[in-house]
Tab-separated table of C-alpha atoms in Angstrom:
chain	number	residue	atom	x	y	z
C	9	MET	CA	79.147	83.153	113.853
C	10	GLN	CA	81.864	85.291	115.378
C	11	VAL	CA	80.563	88.552	116.783
C	12	PRO	CA	82.492	91.125	118.791
C	13	ALA	CA	81.241	92.005	122.276
C	14	PRO	CA	79.164	95.216	122.329
C	15	PHE	CA	81.019	98.520	122.254
C	16	GLU	CA	80.398	102.182	121.519
C	17	TYR	CA	81.743	103.586	118.264
C	18	GLU	CA	83.284	107.031	117.882
C	19	ARG	CA	84.795	108.545	114.790
C	20	ALA	CA	87.695	110.901	115.441
C	21	THR	CA	87.957	114.025	113.327
C	22	SER	CA	91.597	114.867	114.084
C	23	VAL	CA	94.572	113.512	116.008
C	24	ASP	CA	93.782	115.922	118.857
C	25	ASP	CA	90.202	114.709	118.857
C	26	ALA	CA	91.332	111.063	118.942
C	27	VAL	CA	93.667	111.750	121.864
C	28	ALA	CA	90.929	113.697	123.694
C	29	LEU	CA	88.535	110.784	123.171
C	30	LEU	CA	91.140	108.347	124.528
C	31	GLU	CA	91.572	110.579	127.592
C	32	ARG	CA	87.849	110.938	128.170
C	33	LEU	CA	86.856	107.315	127.550
C	34	GLY	CA	89.654	105.761	129.585
C	35	PRO	CA	91.716	102.591	129.216
C	36	GLU	CA	88.837	100.491	127.839
C	37	ALA	CA	88.886	102.560	124.642
C	38	ARG	CA	90.897	101.380	121.653
C	39	ILE	CA	91.925	103.018	118.413
C	40	ILE	CA	90.811	101.193	115.270
C	41	ALA	CA	92.659	101.790	111.987
C	42	GLY	CA	92.387	99.085	109.296
C	43	GLY	CA	90.848	96.729	111.835
C	44	HIS	CA	92.468	93.602	110.427
C	45	SER	CA	94.192	92.700	113.685
C	46	LEU	CA	91.764	94.181	116.207
C	47	LEU	CA	88.463	92.961	114.742
C	48	PRO	CA	89.581	89.306	114.535
C	49	MET	CA	90.717	89.559	118.178
C	50	MET	CA	87.378	91.102	119.129
C	51	LYS	CA	85.478	88.352	117.318
C	52	LEU	CA	87.401	85.757	119.318
C	53	ARG	CA	86.758	87.857	122.461
C	54	LEU	CA	90.489	88.088	123.024
C	55	ALA	CA	89.823	91.827	123.040
C	56	ALA	CA	86.634	93.451	124.263
C	57	PRO	CA	87.105	97.216	124.255
C	58	GLU	CA	84.144	99.250	125.486
C	59	HIS	CA	84.795	101.994	122.958
C	60	LEU	CA	86.312	101.995	119.504
C	61	ILE	CA	87.757	105.225	118.135
C	62	ASP	CA	87.892	105.080	114.343
C	63	ILE	CA	90.814	107.095	112.944
C	64	ASN	CA	90.203	106.374	109.251
C	65	ASP	CA	89.166	109.987	108.586
C	66	LEU	CA	92.436	111.407	109.936
C	67	ASP	CA	95.008	112.937	107.638
C	68	LEU	CA	97.595	110.284	108.480
C	69	ALA	CA	98.012	108.453	105.157
C	70	TYR	CA	101.207	109.740	103.539
C	71	ILE	CA	104.771	108.851	102.603
C	72	ARG	CA	106.965	111.957	102.422
C	73	GLN	CA	110.621	112.787	102.411
C	74	ASN	CA	111.432	115.463	104.940
C	75	GLY	CA	115.123	116.353	104.716
C	76	ALA	CA	117.109	113.288	105.730
C	77	GLU	CA	114.027	111.397	106.858
C	78	ILE	CA	111.191	109.455	105.287
C	79	ARG	CA	107.978	110.087	107.189
C	80	ILE	CA	105.138	107.602	106.956
C	81	GLY	CA	101.744	108.425	108.458
C	82	ALA	CA	100.228	105.805	110.756
C	83	MET	CA	97.142	105.339	108.540
C	84	THR	CA	99.227	104.520	105.457
C	85	ARG	CA	97.902	101.214	104.165
C	86	HIS	CA	100.008	98.212	103.244
C	87	ARG	CA	99.100	98.613	99.603
C	88	GLU	CA	100.434	102.194	99.581
C	89	LEU	CA	103.714	101.022	101.104
C	90	LEU	CA	103.945	98.270	98.503
C	91	GLU	CA	103.306	100.605	95.572
C	92	SER	CA	105.249	103.714	96.651
C	93	GLU	CA	108.014	104.327	94.111
C	94	PRO	CA	109.974	106.838	96.224
C	95	LEU	CA	109.986	104.322	99.074
C	96	ALA	CA	111.036	101.456	96.776
C	97	GLY	CA	113.948	103.576	95.548
C	98	LEU	CA	115.294	104.427	98.993
C	99	LEU	CA	114.168	101.475	101.079
C	100	PRO	CA	113.378	98.459	98.883
C	101	ILE	CA	112.913	96.372	102.034
C	102	PHE	CA	109.406	97.810	102.465
C	103	ALA	CA	108.005	96.655	99.119
C	104	GLU	CA	109.769	93.320	99.565
C	105	ALA	CA	108.135	92.734	102.941
C	106	GLU	CA	104.785	94.119	101.847
C	107	ARG	CA	104.538	91.637	99.004
C	108	MET	CA	104.314	88.975	101.720
C	109	VAL	CA	102.123	90.768	104.273
C	110	ALA	CA	98.798	88.910	104.460
C	111	ASP	CA	97.168	89.038	101.001
C	112	PRO	CA	96.322	91.807	98.521
C	113	VAL	CA	92.765	92.353	99.788
C	114	VAL	CA	93.855	92.578	103.425
C	115	ARG	CA	96.619	94.971	102.336
C	116	ASN	CA	93.928	97.353	101.079
C	117	ARG	CA	92.816	97.884	104.688
C	118	GLY	CA	95.679	97.114	107.070
C	119	THR	CA	97.918	100.020	108.093
C	120	VAL	CA	101.519	100.503	109.164
C	121	GLY	CA	100.442	102.037	112.487
C	122	GLY	CA	98.084	99.175	113.206
C	123	SER	CA	100.717	96.581	112.389
C	124	LEU	CA	103.310	98.174	114.648
C	125	CYS	CA	100.884	98.706	117.537
C	126	GLN	CA	99.532	95.159	117.313
C	127	ALA	CA	103.173	94.119	117.895
C	128	ASP	CA	102.561	90.532	116.953
C	129	PRO	CA	105.927	88.764	117.282
C	130	ALA	CA	105.399	87.327	113.775
C	131	GLU	CA	104.500	90.666	112.220
C	132	ASP	CA	106.633	91.840	109.287
C	133	LEU	CA	106.796	95.637	109.491
C	134	SER	CA	108.060	95.632	113.082
C	135	ALA	CA	111.166	93.780	111.919
C	136	VAL	CA	111.528	96.012	108.865
C	137	CYS	CA	111.230	99.217	110.905
C	138	SER	CA	113.668	97.873	113.485
C	139	ALA	CA	116.267	96.987	110.846
C	140	VAL	CA	116.127	100.408	109.177
C	141	LYS	CA	116.417	102.154	112.576
C	142	ALA	CA	113.023	103.794	112.415
C	143	ARG	CA	111.648	105.951	115.187
C	144	VAL	CA	107.961	106.293	115.897
C	145	VAL	CA	106.079	109.409	116.934
C	146	ILE	CA	103.630	108.837	119.780
C	147	ARG	CA	101.078	111.532	120.579
C	148	GLY	CA	99.330	112.019	123.901
C	149	ALA	CA	97.556	114.848	125.672
C	150	GLY	CA	100.919	116.136	126.913
C	151	GLY	CA	102.374	116.414	123.408
C	152	GLU	CA	104.433	114.034	121.357
C	153	ARG	CA	107.476	111.894	121.964
C	154	VAL	CA	109.748	110.086	119.565
C	155	VAL	CA	110.715	106.512	120.442
C	156	ALA	CA	113.344	104.371	118.710
C	157	MET	CA	112.167	100.966	117.509
C	158	ALA	CA	114.748	99.445	119.862
C	159	ASP	CA	112.657	100.795	122.768
C	160	PHE	CA	109.256	100.238	121.181
C	161	HIS	CA	108.596	96.554	121.884
C	162	ARG	CA	107.880	95.900	125.549
C	163	GLY	CA	106.657	92.313	125.293
C	164	PRO	CA	104.386	90.137	123.166
C	165	TYR	CA	101.663	92.453	121.819
C	166	GLU	CA	102.968	95.222	124.093
C	167	THR	CA	104.495	98.490	122.949
C	168	ALA	CA	105.671	101.811	124.317
C	169	VAL	CA	102.332	103.360	123.340
C	170	GLY	CA	100.591	104.078	126.644
C	171	ASP	CA	96.958	104.586	127.614
C	172	ALA	CA	95.534	107.716	126.001
C	173	GLU	CA	98.351	107.769	123.472
C	174	MET	CA	98.450	106.936	119.786
C	175	LEU	CA	101.134	106.285	117.213
C	176	VAL	CA	100.921	108.928	114.510
C	177	GLU	CA	104.035	108.594	112.358
C	178	VAL	CA	107.045	106.448	111.520
C	179	ARG	CA	110.311	108.229	110.753
C	180	ILE	CA	113.133	106.518	108.933
C	181	PRO	CA	116.550	108.126	108.541
C	182	VAL	CA	117.857	108.364	104.975
C	183	ARG	CA	121.610	107.828	104.959
C	184	ALA	CA	124.103	107.340	102.149
C	185	GLY	CA	125.325	103.889	101.180
C	186	ALA	CA	122.152	102.128	102.298
C	187	GLY	CA	121.005	98.679	101.230
C	188	SER	CA	118.156	96.679	102.712
C	189	ALA	CA	116.354	93.379	102.132
C	190	TYR	CA	113.665	91.143	103.635
C	191	GLU	CA	113.536	87.364	103.605
C	192	LYS	CA	110.561	85.359	104.791
C	193	VAL	CA	109.358	81.790	104.644
C	194	GLU	CA	105.640	81.171	104.948
C	195	ARG	CA	103.675	78.021	104.213
C	196	ARG	CA	100.909	79.613	102.180
C	197	ALA	CA	99.786	83.037	100.962
C	198	GLY	CA	98.554	85.137	103.853
C	199	ASP	CA	99.934	82.926	106.603
C	200	TRP	CA	102.210	84.134	109.357
C	201	ALA	CA	105.929	83.698	108.794
C	202	ILE	CA	107.611	80.509	109.944
C	203	ALA	CA	110.601	82.818	110.245
C	204	ALA	CA	111.641	86.090	108.630
C	205	SER	CA	114.680	88.336	108.707
C	206	ALA	CA	115.082	92.017	107.912
C	207	ALA	CA	118.532	93.460	107.217
C	208	ALA	CA	119.863	96.926	106.471
C	209	LEU	CA	123.473	97.932	105.861
C	210	TRP	CA	125.066	101.335	105.436
C	211	VAL	CA	128.379	101.017	103.624
C	212	ASP	CA	130.915	103.832	103.620
C	213	GLY	CA	134.269	103.549	101.851
C	214	GLY	CA	134.248	99.749	101.750
C	215	THR	CA	133.293	99.192	105.367
C	216	ILE	CA	129.969	98.696	107.061
C	217	ALA	CA	129.330	101.957	108.906
C	218	ASP	CA	126.122	100.698	110.480
C	219	ALA	CA	123.905	97.630	110.364
C	220	GLY	CA	120.364	96.725	111.334
C	221	VAL	CA	119.143	93.146	111.761
C	222	ALA	CA	115.757	92.141	113.139
C	223	LEU	CA	113.863	88.858	113.026
C	224	SER	CA	110.222	87.967	113.024
C	225	ALA	CA	108.338	84.918	114.370
C	226	VAL	CA	111.335	83.539	116.266
C	227	GLY	CA	110.845	85.056	119.723
C	228	PRO	CA	108.271	86.500	122.113
C	229	THR	CA	108.639	89.875	120.374
C	230	THR	CA	110.367	91.106	117.238
C	231	VAL	CA	113.987	90.082	117.823
C	232	HIS	CA	116.456	92.965	117.644
C	233	ALA	CA	119.696	91.167	116.766
C	234	THR	CA	122.002	93.712	118.352
C	235	ARG	CA	124.993	91.352	118.757
C	236	ALA	CA	124.827	90.511	115.051
C	237	GLU	CA	124.725	94.238	114.277
C	238	GLU	CA	127.826	94.817	116.415
C	239	ALA	CA	129.649	92.016	114.606
C	240	LEU	CA	128.960	93.703	111.271
C	241	ARG	CA	129.849	97.265	112.198
C	242	GLY	CA	133.279	98.463	111.062
C	243	GLN	CA	133.914	95.351	108.928
C	244	ALA	CA	134.252	94.958	105.166
C	245	PRO	CA	131.221	93.198	103.648
C	246	SER	CA	131.959	89.538	102.866
C	247	GLU	CA	130.202	86.178	102.694
C	248	GLU	CA	132.207	85.010	105.711
C	249	LEU	CA	131.158	88.022	107.759
C	250	PHE	CA	127.497	87.605	106.810
C	251	ALA	CA	127.611	83.912	107.721
C	252	ARG	CA	129.077	84.791	111.129
C	253	ALA	CA	126.525	87.546	111.797
C	254	ALA	CA	123.680	85.263	110.681
C	255	GLY	CA	124.939	82.596	113.075
C	256	ILE	CA	124.902	85.094	115.937
C	257	ALA	CA	121.364	86.219	115.047
C	258	ALA	CA	120.217	82.574	115.020
C	259	GLU	CA	121.816	82.026	118.442
C	260	ASP	CA	120.150	85.105	119.871
C	261	CYS	CA	116.611	84.344	118.775
C	262	SER	CA	114.292	82.083	120.775
C	263	PRO	CA	111.791	80.301	118.542
C	264	THR	CA	109.174	77.957	119.971
C	265	ALA	CA	107.830	74.794	118.382
C	266	ASP	CA	104.333	75.018	116.945
C	267	GLN	CA	102.338	73.754	113.975
C	268	ARG	CA	104.659	75.717	111.692
C	269	GLY	CA	107.735	73.781	112.708
C	270	PRO	CA	110.175	72.663	115.398
C	271	VAL	CA	112.760	74.881	117.076
C	272	ASP	CA	115.804	73.585	115.175
C	273	TYR	CA	114.112	74.171	111.819
C	274	LYS	CA	113.149	77.732	112.752
C	275	ARG	CA	116.647	78.448	114.028
C	276	HIS	CA	118.037	77.096	110.770
C	277	LEU	CA	115.706	79.433	108.883
C	278	ALA	CA	116.731	82.382	111.059
C	279	ARG	CA	120.366	81.791	110.142
C	280	GLU	CA	119.781	81.156	106.452
C	281	LEU	CA	117.318	83.999	105.950
C	282	THR	CA	119.536	86.489	107.800
C	283	HIS	CA	122.479	85.441	105.656
C	284	ARG	CA	120.466	85.907	102.447
C	285	ALA	CA	119.048	89.245	103.592
C	286	LEU	CA	122.518	90.551	104.470
C	287	ARG	CA	123.920	89.349	101.144
C	288	ARG	CA	121.209	91.146	99.196
C	289	ALA	CA	121.324	94.271	101.376
C	290	ALA	CA	125.065	94.521	100.732
C	291	ALA	CA	124.607	94.052	96.976
C	292	ARG	CA	122.149	96.911	97.002
C	293	ALA	CA	124.371	99.131	99.123
C	294	LEU	CA	127.256	98.468	96.734
C	295	HIS	CA	125.031	98.729	93.629
C	296	GLN	CA	125.980	95.180	92.662
C	297	GLU	CA	122.474	93.861	92.612
C	298	VAL	CA	121.870	91.308	89.906
M	29	MET	CA	73.779	104.268	116.089
M	30	GLN	CA	72.844	105.548	112.676
M	31	VAL	CA	74.970	104.855	109.601
M	32	THR	CA	74.619	106.283	106.105
M	33	LEU	CA	76.519	104.859	103.164
M	34	THR	CA	76.137	104.327	99.451
M	35	VAL	CA	75.457	100.751	98.375
M	36	ASN	CA	75.379	99.998	94.648
M	37	GLY	CA	74.711	103.652	93.905
M	38	ASP	CA	71.877	104.112	96.392
M	39	GLU	CA	72.269	106.013	99.642
M	40	VAL	CA	71.043	103.937	102.565
M	41	THR	CA	70.585	104.987	106.186
M	42	SER	CA	70.077	102.445	108.896
M	43	GLU	CA	69.962	102.101	112.663
M	44	ILE	CA	72.608	99.526	113.575
M	45	GLU	CA	74.564	98.116	116.483
M	46	PRO	CA	78.149	99.394	116.276
M	47	ARG	CA	79.410	95.799	116.311
M	48	LEU	CA	77.523	94.870	113.138
M	49	LEU	CA	79.934	93.692	110.444
M	50	LEU	CA	79.560	94.989	106.915
M	51	VAL	CA	78.910	91.491	105.535
M	52	HIS	CA	75.905	91.040	107.829
M	53	PHE	CA	74.697	94.575	107.155
M	54	LEU	CA	74.655	93.815	103.432
M	55	ARG	CA	73.093	90.359	103.740
M	56	ASP	CA	70.708	90.697	106.682
M	57	THR	CA	69.851	94.403	106.882
M	58	LEU	CA	69.745	95.121	103.140
M	59	GLY	CA	68.943	91.598	101.906
M	60	LEU	CA	71.851	91.617	99.442
M	61	THR	CA	72.723	87.947	99.841
M	62	GLY	CA	74.960	87.814	96.776
M	63	THR	CA	77.877	88.672	99.069
M	64	HIS	CA	78.757	85.404	100.759
M	65	TRP	CA	79.754	84.905	104.340
M	66	GLY	CA	82.466	82.302	104.640
M	67	CYS	CA	85.271	81.829	107.126
M	68	ASP	CA	84.595	84.883	109.319
M	69	THR	CA	88.352	85.255	109.811
M	70	SER	CA	89.397	87.334	106.753
M	71	ASN	CA	91.058	84.303	105.171
M	72	CYS	CA	88.658	83.003	102.519
M	73	GLY	CA	87.543	86.109	100.609
M	74	ALA	CA	83.964	84.917	99.952
M	75	CYS	CA	82.764	88.226	101.448
M	76	VAL	CA	84.827	90.559	99.238
M	77	VAL	CA	83.015	93.736	98.180
M	78	LEU	CA	84.390	96.984	96.804
M	79	MET	CA	84.730	99.932	99.143
M	80	ASP	CA	85.546	103.132	97.275
M	81	GLY	CA	86.545	100.901	94.367
M	82	GLU	CA	88.989	98.658	96.230
M	83	PRO	CA	88.287	95.067	97.279
M	84	VAL	CA	87.880	94.566	101.030
M	85	LYS	CA	86.863	91.592	103.151
M	86	SER	CA	83.487	92.686	104.497
M	87	CYS	CA	83.639	90.263	107.447
M	88	THR	CA	86.468	92.406	108.807
M	89	VAL	CA	85.001	95.865	108.272
M	90	LEU	CA	82.403	97.299	110.641
M	91	ALA	CA	79.286	98.607	108.935
M	92	ALA	CA	79.911	101.743	111.005
M	93	MET	CA	83.340	102.149	109.393
M	94	ALA	CA	81.737	102.011	105.945
M	95	GLY	CA	79.659	105.079	106.813
M	96	GLY	CA	80.222	107.823	104.245
M	97	HIS	CA	81.817	105.394	101.798
M	98	GLU	CA	80.705	103.772	98.563
M	99	VAL	CA	80.190	100.026	98.647
M	100	ARG	CA	79.642	97.867	95.569
M	101	THR	CA	78.460	94.282	95.722
M	102	ILE	CA	78.005	91.533	93.143
M	103	GLU	CA	74.409	92.688	92.652
M	104	SER	CA	75.696	95.850	90.934
M	105	VAL	CA	77.921	94.423	88.206
M	106	GLU	CA	75.264	93.284	85.728
M	107	ARG	CA	74.048	96.197	83.570
M	108	GLY	CA	70.371	95.800	82.754
M	109	ASP	CA	70.301	92.260	81.452
M	110	VAL	CA	73.867	92.375	80.133
M	111	LEU	CA	76.402	90.480	82.205
M	112	ASP	CA	79.644	92.145	83.198
M	113	PRO	CA	82.545	90.779	81.103
M	114	VAL	CA	83.915	89.152	84.264
M	115	GLN	CA	80.626	87.336	84.846
M	116	GLN	CA	80.561	86.328	81.195
M	117	GLY	CA	84.156	85.108	81.494
M	118	PHE	CA	83.201	82.853	84.416
M	119	MET	CA	80.526	81.319	82.172
M	120	GLU	CA	82.739	80.991	79.114
M	121	GLU	CA	85.650	79.424	80.942
M	122	HIS	CA	83.735	77.399	83.527
M	123	GLY	CA	85.136	79.577	86.313
M	124	LEU	CA	82.814	78.182	88.952
M	125	GLN	CA	81.679	74.867	90.283
M	126	CYS	CA	79.777	75.287	93.563
M	127	GLY	CA	79.810	79.081	93.163
M	128	PHE	CA	80.429	79.951	96.792
M	129	CYS	CA	83.645	81.880	96.197
M	130	THR	CA	82.418	83.371	92.916
M	131	PRO	CA	80.969	86.730	94.058
M	132	GLY	CA	84.170	87.589	95.907
M	133	MET	CA	86.343	86.419	93.014
M	134	ILE	CA	84.317	88.518	90.573
M	135	MET	CA	84.507	91.663	92.702
M	136	THR	CA	88.281	91.339	93.088
M	137	ALA	CA	88.628	90.723	89.348
M	138	ARG	CA	86.410	93.708	88.553
M	139	ALA	CA	88.621	95.994	90.662
M	140	LEU	CA	91.772	94.537	89.092
M	141	LEU	CA	90.477	95.222	85.588
M	142	ASP	CA	89.259	98.706	86.503
M	143	ARG	CA	92.660	99.637	87.896
M	144	ARG	CA	94.403	98.391	84.769
M	145	ALA	CA	91.939	99.816	82.247
M	146	GLY	CA	93.862	101.095	79.226
M	147	GLY	CA	97.228	100.038	80.644
M	148	GLU	CA	99.575	97.121	79.994
M	149	PRO	CA	97.888	93.738	79.498
M	150	LEU	CA	97.513	91.773	82.731
M	151	THR	CA	99.755	88.762	83.171
M	152	ASP	CA	98.457	85.496	84.590
M	153	ALA	CA	100.867	86.008	87.494
M	154	GLU	CA	99.169	89.316	88.319
M	155	ILE	CA	95.749	87.680	88.193
M	156	ARG	CA	96.931	84.872	90.482
M	157	GLU	CA	98.433	87.396	92.902
M	158	ALA	CA	95.220	89.462	92.944
M	159	ILE	CA	93.090	86.468	94.004
M	160	SER	CA	95.706	84.967	96.328
M	161	GLY	CA	93.707	86.066	99.386
M	162	GLN	CA	90.659	84.132	98.262
M	163	ILE	CA	89.948	80.455	98.515
M	164	CYS	CA	88.079	78.251	96.041
M	165	ARG	CA	87.413	75.021	97.900
M	166	CYS	CA	86.475	73.313	94.627
M	167	THR	CA	90.090	74.200	93.714
M	168	GLY	CA	89.020	75.565	90.361
M	169	TYR	CA	91.758	78.156	90.311
M	170	THR	CA	92.969	77.468	86.791
M	171	ASN	CA	89.556	78.181	85.319
M	172	ILE	CA	89.080	81.230	87.531
M	173	VAL	CA	92.328	82.668	86.156
M	174	LYS	CA	91.161	81.802	82.629
M	175	ALA	CA	87.816	83.494	83.285
M	176	ILE	CA	89.472	86.711	84.433
M	177	ARG	CA	91.859	86.498	81.488
M	178	TRP	CA	88.830	86.139	79.163
M	179	ALA	CA	87.307	89.308	80.610
M	180	ALA	CA	90.612	91.188	80.412
M	181	ASP	CA	91.049	90.224	76.742
M	182	GLN	CA	87.452	91.130	76.013
M	183	GLU	CA	87.825	94.579	77.546
M	184	ALA	CA	91.156	95.167	75.836
M	185	ALA	CA	89.663	94.335	72.431
M	186	PRO	CA	89.139	97.370	70.141
M	187	THR	CA	85.357	97.086	70.430
M	188	GLY	CA	85.629	97.183	74.206
M	189	GLY	CA	83.982	94.817	76.620
M	190	ARG	CA	81.232	97.135	77.708
């Protein structure tokens, strides 16, 4: 029987209350949202926080458009991301990734904020948010700061969220000419990815104005494929270009061999999945989706 | 700490350790052993119960987190001595062999049917997707899908399932 080590349980009543509790209880306190990453770690005693601060009562479950931004509250559950029609219309990459996040029952509990803060290198939403150039809002006692996904991952399971801080919102810019797609290979429902690739393109007048490419499960953190993005920017979308960018992304990732496969296989997947994601993102941006 | 929640329509208050998992609260504190405790790692789905109407894996929810919420377990689906259509479907279509996964499968199916009540007929693909986070080690998946299909058809019939 797997049982977490003893801890004290607090239920926050507001974001300010949660931050105040974090301040008062010190670095051995942890926020719990859906609990589907933290509780398994606590059962295995890989995590043993002295205090848990439950934020499930907070008003942080929403998906709203605010001018040229989509704002997603940290407590928004996977299922809500999967089923949101406004989100599917603007950023189909979310529903596509969510269909493959864990399984439907886990998706009823797990949250976007929890997924990002867990920062598992094989986690899906970190790659999605990186590709679509999301920024996250981090709240602490001193106020809030907005951090780009490019600066969010600090190492395996490490993020820019400091002690006595919490992630409260994800902000995604809405720009014209956008197309996005997610490609993932997993061995069975609910398993981690063997490899996955998230791609977003913004096409303006026949050229790629901006590109986002991020990979999952093929490095110590989510891999931000910045060289592949540079190769795409300013070019006309084409199969040749996507193949080249996918090759660069595969070169720039650093998979390790494990029970899910050897390095060369994962690198092959990184290339192939990036190519497919770019192809479909472009079709969406150009309204040529079949 | 003290926790108060609604289980199968009854409000219960209990003194618990914060680390107590909902599955053990239901089985050991309340004696509701119909909810099974399987893998302990949120993979198998034997422990699925409904929380505010949605299926959750109760091995990965703290009893403390369920405070203030409504939990439904397999013990609540039979009405008097009339089986729920999903239970009946598992009988009609031989949807169980050893029965270990059955309570979780039934709770997930119940929530699926409740969400779809009055809407488009469920496809087999939707049923398979809904139970994809649950494992039947007898590998009786085909009959489980048939059982849920039986219940869906029954409830969609003009006379209504229940």
